[in-house]
Amino acid sequence: MTLKPRTPVDIRAVAKRAGVSIATVSRAMNGITTVDAELAKRVMRAAEELNYTPNTQARALVSGRSGMIGLIVSEITNPFFPELIQSFEDSAVKRGYEILIGSTNYSAERMMQCVRRMVERMVEGVAVMTFGMDEDLVQQMVERGIPVVSIGPKNSLEGASSLQVDFRRGLHEAVQHLAVIGHRKIAFISGPLSLDSARQRQKAFQEAMSSISTPVPPQFVIEGDHTMEGGFAGAEKLLSLKEKPTAIVCSNDMTAIGVLHAVSGRGLKVPDDISIIGFDDIHMAQFTVPPLTTIRMACSDLATAALDALLHDTAEPMRKFEATRMIPTRLIVRQTSGYPRQHAVKRTKPAAKKTSARPVSAD
Amino acid sequence: MTLKPRTPVDIRAVAKRAGVSIATVSRAMNGITTVDAELAKRVMRAAEELNYTPNTQARALVSGRSGMIGLIVSEITNPFFPELIQSFEDSAVKRGYEILIGSTNYSAERMMQCVRRMVERMVEGVAVMTFGMDEDLVQQMVERGIPVVSIGPKNSLEGASSLQVDFRRGLHEAVQHLAVIGHRKIAFISGPLSLDSARQRQKAFQEAMSSISTPVPPQFVIEGDHTMEGGFAGAEKLLSLKEKPTAIVCSNDMTAIGVLHAVSGRGLKVPDDISIIGFDDIHMAQFTVPPLTTIRMACSDLATAALDALLHDTAEPMRKFEATRMIPTRLIVRQTSGYPRQHAVKRTKPAAKKTSARPVSAD
DNA sequence: ATCTATAACGAAAACCTTTACTGTTACCCT
DNA sequence: AGGGTAACAGTAAAGGTTTTCGTTATAGAT
């Protein structure tokens, strides 16, 4: 045919070298049983010798299977997500898939680009681990027959599996823990309220506070952004309050690290002056100074559950899995939570009178 | 059964709806000028209405351009790399590329899989940011005509661009800084010595120590693994020494965080009892308690330099770029480095109390 | 020995797009 | 007005693989 200066090591080259047809090479490489063992070996050797690597694009084009699974996360620089990615990839690789990562950076536009990318690259499923799903975008993928799993309320999306995270339990445990050791003035720094899960966590916190019959003054609830800077800023605000909290619960560990930085920066002691509780239990939580008490949400559980839902879907695309598996959370007590020194002082000097000036925290 | 109700929204469907040929659709979508503006608009609208997304695999197959650039990193759970990835992706997206991430986890086998993956997916270039290149694997890509950029000694690889990091300068600054404020007993915890860059950093440290005429006892040089655990373990070893260092220089920030944890865990004060210096200046270095003095290696510089080298290559594949741009490093002094209290104390009270209390550290 | 069932392989279609090539139209210049 | 040319649209090939279908060879059964 056409003579080419460069040698494209394609399936034809292997076929030629092994003295068989390209069909046989394909079958041999894919382990199809209807090929003679002897021949298969010859093909393999030829492929080896030529250093042949199949062209995945061509394979995907014809077979309809790209061998990739999409994973959309919020941001890659928040350590929680790399841990999640790692778990997800490990599981995926084990099952013969590669992963395609997209990060939204909390931007709707980037989310759209991610989805588009996934569709274009023909991923065989996508896990939306962004903790605040974009319903219509997810719907778009579902319509194209792509299995989707996301974190969100049960059955919120027709045709997509959903994973629920038991935010309430963890937050309950955290508040209980603080209450038991004497805290009442507990503040909360949330994630960006545009996120579904941030609102959920905040609500769960307030419920937990209700359960210990302690109303939360509005200035004790601050909107953060899941970053260390946000935690720092939030803590600064809280520490400038006339009536300061004795404990700060954060909606993720990065926020807590920011808080820790702010508190220590002011020369305050943790947990003597202020207790801090994080959320996620990222690996680094064990290594902060002091080590962080936090609510663990096992990202490996999340990852494998997501993948299970996805692959269950691909296996039985007719009857959708639509799992609603619940991911547990639980408190891990380390050293940023403790008995509030300020508490004892408070009793003798009821600064509570000042609060009475404020109608909201009057009771 | 192949009973699929899926609607194949391919280029044909768009062509039909717009009443033109598929070639025109292709040209219109790709912004080729030889298509009438009016017609192009019609095509675009048709594509929009059908919610058409081009099949990237097919495009890649015929055009030879996959639109993807590979990025191989060591491990994704070390925060330095997500930051690098972020920068790299930002730059890549700006230039119209997507990125395909691979992580080696310091395993030669995983590195091989990464390379294989990149080749199979037809990436148009790959940046090997693993700080310890695998020459033959890189060579393999070069042979297939894939532009490669890696971190390593100048011109070490024929046909691949290389980026050099000025480890020496940063380490020199760090050691000078410590020397000026009175440190002489300075230890070093390296990365895994299987990594090229780990050896380089270690050597640079020793050179720096030579420059202040202070020999380094062998027990002051410890092999770590770039993890917090490794740093912790290394610090424990150093702190059990009869003659302890007054400062510990770490080959990356994660190691330093582990050291910080160990030191604080023993009730020692930083920097009064021990100074700690990290390497990388990850974002979190600003938020440790106390904030970490560290040697900055700007990952954004690294990322953009890598991408530049790659795209320069693709632009002029004939005359290889083979850049050897030097990435600077410099010391960022925060609060984990300071005047060594022990220095003065040592003279009067030779740490005898600890040895008597703890028989283990007696010798 | 003949026929059938089956295993093994090859030829070719199909996947979806880009792009070189070809054909058509319209316009401009002389 | 006619020829040349520029601008545009369509046809078809190409890209590398999987997979269907058809063919051949082999073995088993009668």
mmCIF file of N, CA, C and O (backbone and C1' of nucleotides) in Angstrom, chain A residues 21 23-24 27 35-36 39 62, chain C residues 8-12 14-16:
data_model
loop_
_atom_site.group_PDB
_atom_site.id
_atom_site.type_symbol
_atom_site.label_atom_id
_atom_site.label_comp_id
_atom_site.label_asym_id
_atom_site.label_seq_id
_atom_site.Cartn_x
_atom_site.Cartn_y
_atom_site.Cartn_z
ATOM 1 N N SER A 21 -3.476 -13.237 10.949
ATOM 2 C CA SER A 21 -4.308 -12.090 10.616
ATOM 3 C C SER A 21 -4.446 -11.179 11.828
ATOM 4 O O SER A 21 -4.199 -11.586 12.963
ATOM 5 N N ALA A 23 -7.077 -10.162 13.086
ATOM 6 C CA ALA A 23 -8.158 -10.646 13.942
ATOM 7 C C ALA A 23 -7.605 -11.589 15.000
ATOM 8 O O ALA A 23 -7.963 -11.510 16.172
ATOM 9 N N THR A 24 -6.743 -12.439 14.569
ATOM 10 C CA THR A 24 -6.152 -13.392 15.503
ATOM 11 C C THR A 24 -5.315 -12.676 16.559
ATOM 12 O O THR A 24 -5.336 -13.028 17.734
ATOM 13 N N ARG A 27 -7.639 -11.234 19.036
ATOM 14 C CA ARG A 27 -8.185 -12.266 19.917
ATOM 15 C C ARG A 27 -7.143 -12.764 20.907
ATOM 16 O O ARG A 27 -7.412 -12.933 22.095
ATOM 17 N N VAL A 35 -8.534 -19.235 20.300
ATOM 18 C CA VAL A 35 -7.292 -19.144 19.553
ATOM 19 C C VAL A 35 -6.307 -20.184 20.085
ATOM 20 O O VAL A 35 -6.204 -20.403 21.295
ATOM 21 N N ASP A 36 -5.668 -20.798 19.178
ATOM 22 C CA ASP A 36 -4.744 -21.881 19.526
ATOM 23 C C ASP A 36 -3.662 -21.382 20.482
ATOM 24 O O ASP A 36 -3.086 -20.315 20.300
ATOM 25 N N LEU A 39 -0.379 -20.602 18.901
ATOM 26 C CA LEU A 39 -0.439 -19.396 18.098
ATOM 27 C C LEU A 39 -0.450 -18.158 18.990
ATOM 28 O O LEU A 39 0.224 -17.166 18.726
ATOM 29 N N VAL A 62 -14.347 1.349 18.614
ATOM 30 C CA VAL A 62 -15.100 0.238 18.044
ATOM 31 C C VAL A 62 -15.842 -0.578 19.096
ATOM 32 O O VAL A 62 -16.966 -1.017 18.866
ATOM 33 P P DA C 8 -9.766 -24.451 19.262
ATOM 34 O "O5'" DA C 8 -9.303 -23.703 17.946
ATOM 35 C "C5'" DA C 8 -8.589 -24.443 16.960
ATOM 36 C "C4'" DA C 8 -8.394 -23.578 15.733
ATOM 37 C "C3'" DA C 8 -7.867 -22.166 16.023
ATOM 38 O "O3'" DA C 8 -6.696 -21.970 15.252
ATOM 39 C "C1'" DA C 8 -9.729 -22.088 14.561
ATOM 40 P P DC C 9 -5.750 -20.740 15.575
ATOM 41 O "O5'" DC C 9 -6.091 -19.773 14.370
ATOM 42 C "C5'" DC C 9 -5.753 -20.183 13.040
ATOM 43 C "C4'" DC C 9 -6.644 -19.483 12.065
ATOM 44 C "C3'" DC C 9 -6.394 -17.988 11.906
ATOM 45 O "O3'" DC C 9 -5.579 -17.777 10.766
ATOM 46 C "C1'" DC C 9 -8.713 -18.603 11.710
ATOM 47 P P DG C 10 -5.023 -16.323 10.454
ATOM 48 O "O5'" DG C 10 -6.075 -15.840 9.361
ATOM 49 C "C5'" DG C 10 -6.313 -16.652 8.216
ATOM 50 C "C4'" DG C 10 -7.332 -16.006 7.311
ATOM 51 C "C3'" DG C 10 -7.084 -14.530 7.017
ATOM 52 O "O3'" DG C 10 -7.422 -14.286 5.657
ATOM 53 C "C1'" DG C 10 -9.203 -14.770 8.062
ATOM 54 P P DA C 11 -7.039 -12.948 4.969
ATOM 55 O "O5'" DA C 11 -8.475 -12.365 4.568
ATOM 56 C "C5'" DA C 11 -9.466 -13.248 4.032
ATOM 57 C "C4'" DA C 11 -10.774 -12.494 3.842
ATOM 58 C "C3'" DA C 11 -10.633 -11.027 3.438
ATOM 59 O "O3'" DA C 11 -11.669 -10.714 2.517
ATOM 60 C "C1'" DA C 11 -11.747 -11.171 5.518
ATOM 61 P P DA C 12 -11.715 -9.266 1.915
ATOM 62 O "O5'" DA C 12 -12.798 -8.545 2.849
ATOM 63 C "C5'" DA C 12 -14.022 -9.223 3.146
ATOM 64 C "C4'" DA C 12 -14.865 -8.383 4.079
ATOM 65 C "C3'" DA C 12 -14.821 -6.872 3.830
ATOM 66 O "O3'" DA C 12 -16.104 -6.353 4.106
ATOM 67 C "C1'" DA C 12 -14.192 -7.287 6.023
ATOM 68 P P DA C 14 -21.198 -2.223 7.674
ATOM 69 O "O5'" DA C 14 -20.856 -1.643 9.111
ATOM 70 C "C5'" DA C 14 -20.920 -2.491 10.257
ATOM 71 C "C4'" DA C 14 -20.161 -1.831 11.387
ATOM 72 C "C3'" DA C 14 -20.324 -0.301 11.447
ATOM 73 O "O3'" DA C 14 -20.892 0.071 12.682
ATOM 74 C "C1'" DA C 14 -18.039 -0.947 11.641
ATOM 75 P P DC C 15 -21.554 1.512 12.809
ATOM 76 O "O5'" DC C 15 -20.912 2.099 14.134
ATOM 77 C "C5'" DC C 15 -20.218 1.306 15.080
ATOM 78 C "C4'" DC C 15 -19.073 2.080 15.671
ATOM 79 C "C3'" DC C 15 -19.116 3.581 15.383
ATOM 80 O "O3'" DC C 15 -19.674 4.250 16.504
ATOM 81 C "C1'" DC C 15 -16.900 2.669 15.113
ATOM 82 P P DC C 16 -20.699 5.469 16.194
ATOM 83 O "O5'" DC C 16 -19.730 6.685 15.882
ATOM 84 C "C5'" DC C 16 -18.916 7.192 16.926
ATOM 85 C "C4'" DC C 16 -17.917 8.146 16.334
ATOM 86 C "C3'" DC C 16 -18.518 9.336 15.598
ATOM 87 O "O3'" DC C 16 -18.149 10.519 16.290
ATOM 88 C "C1'" DC C 16 -16.713 8.362 14.366
#
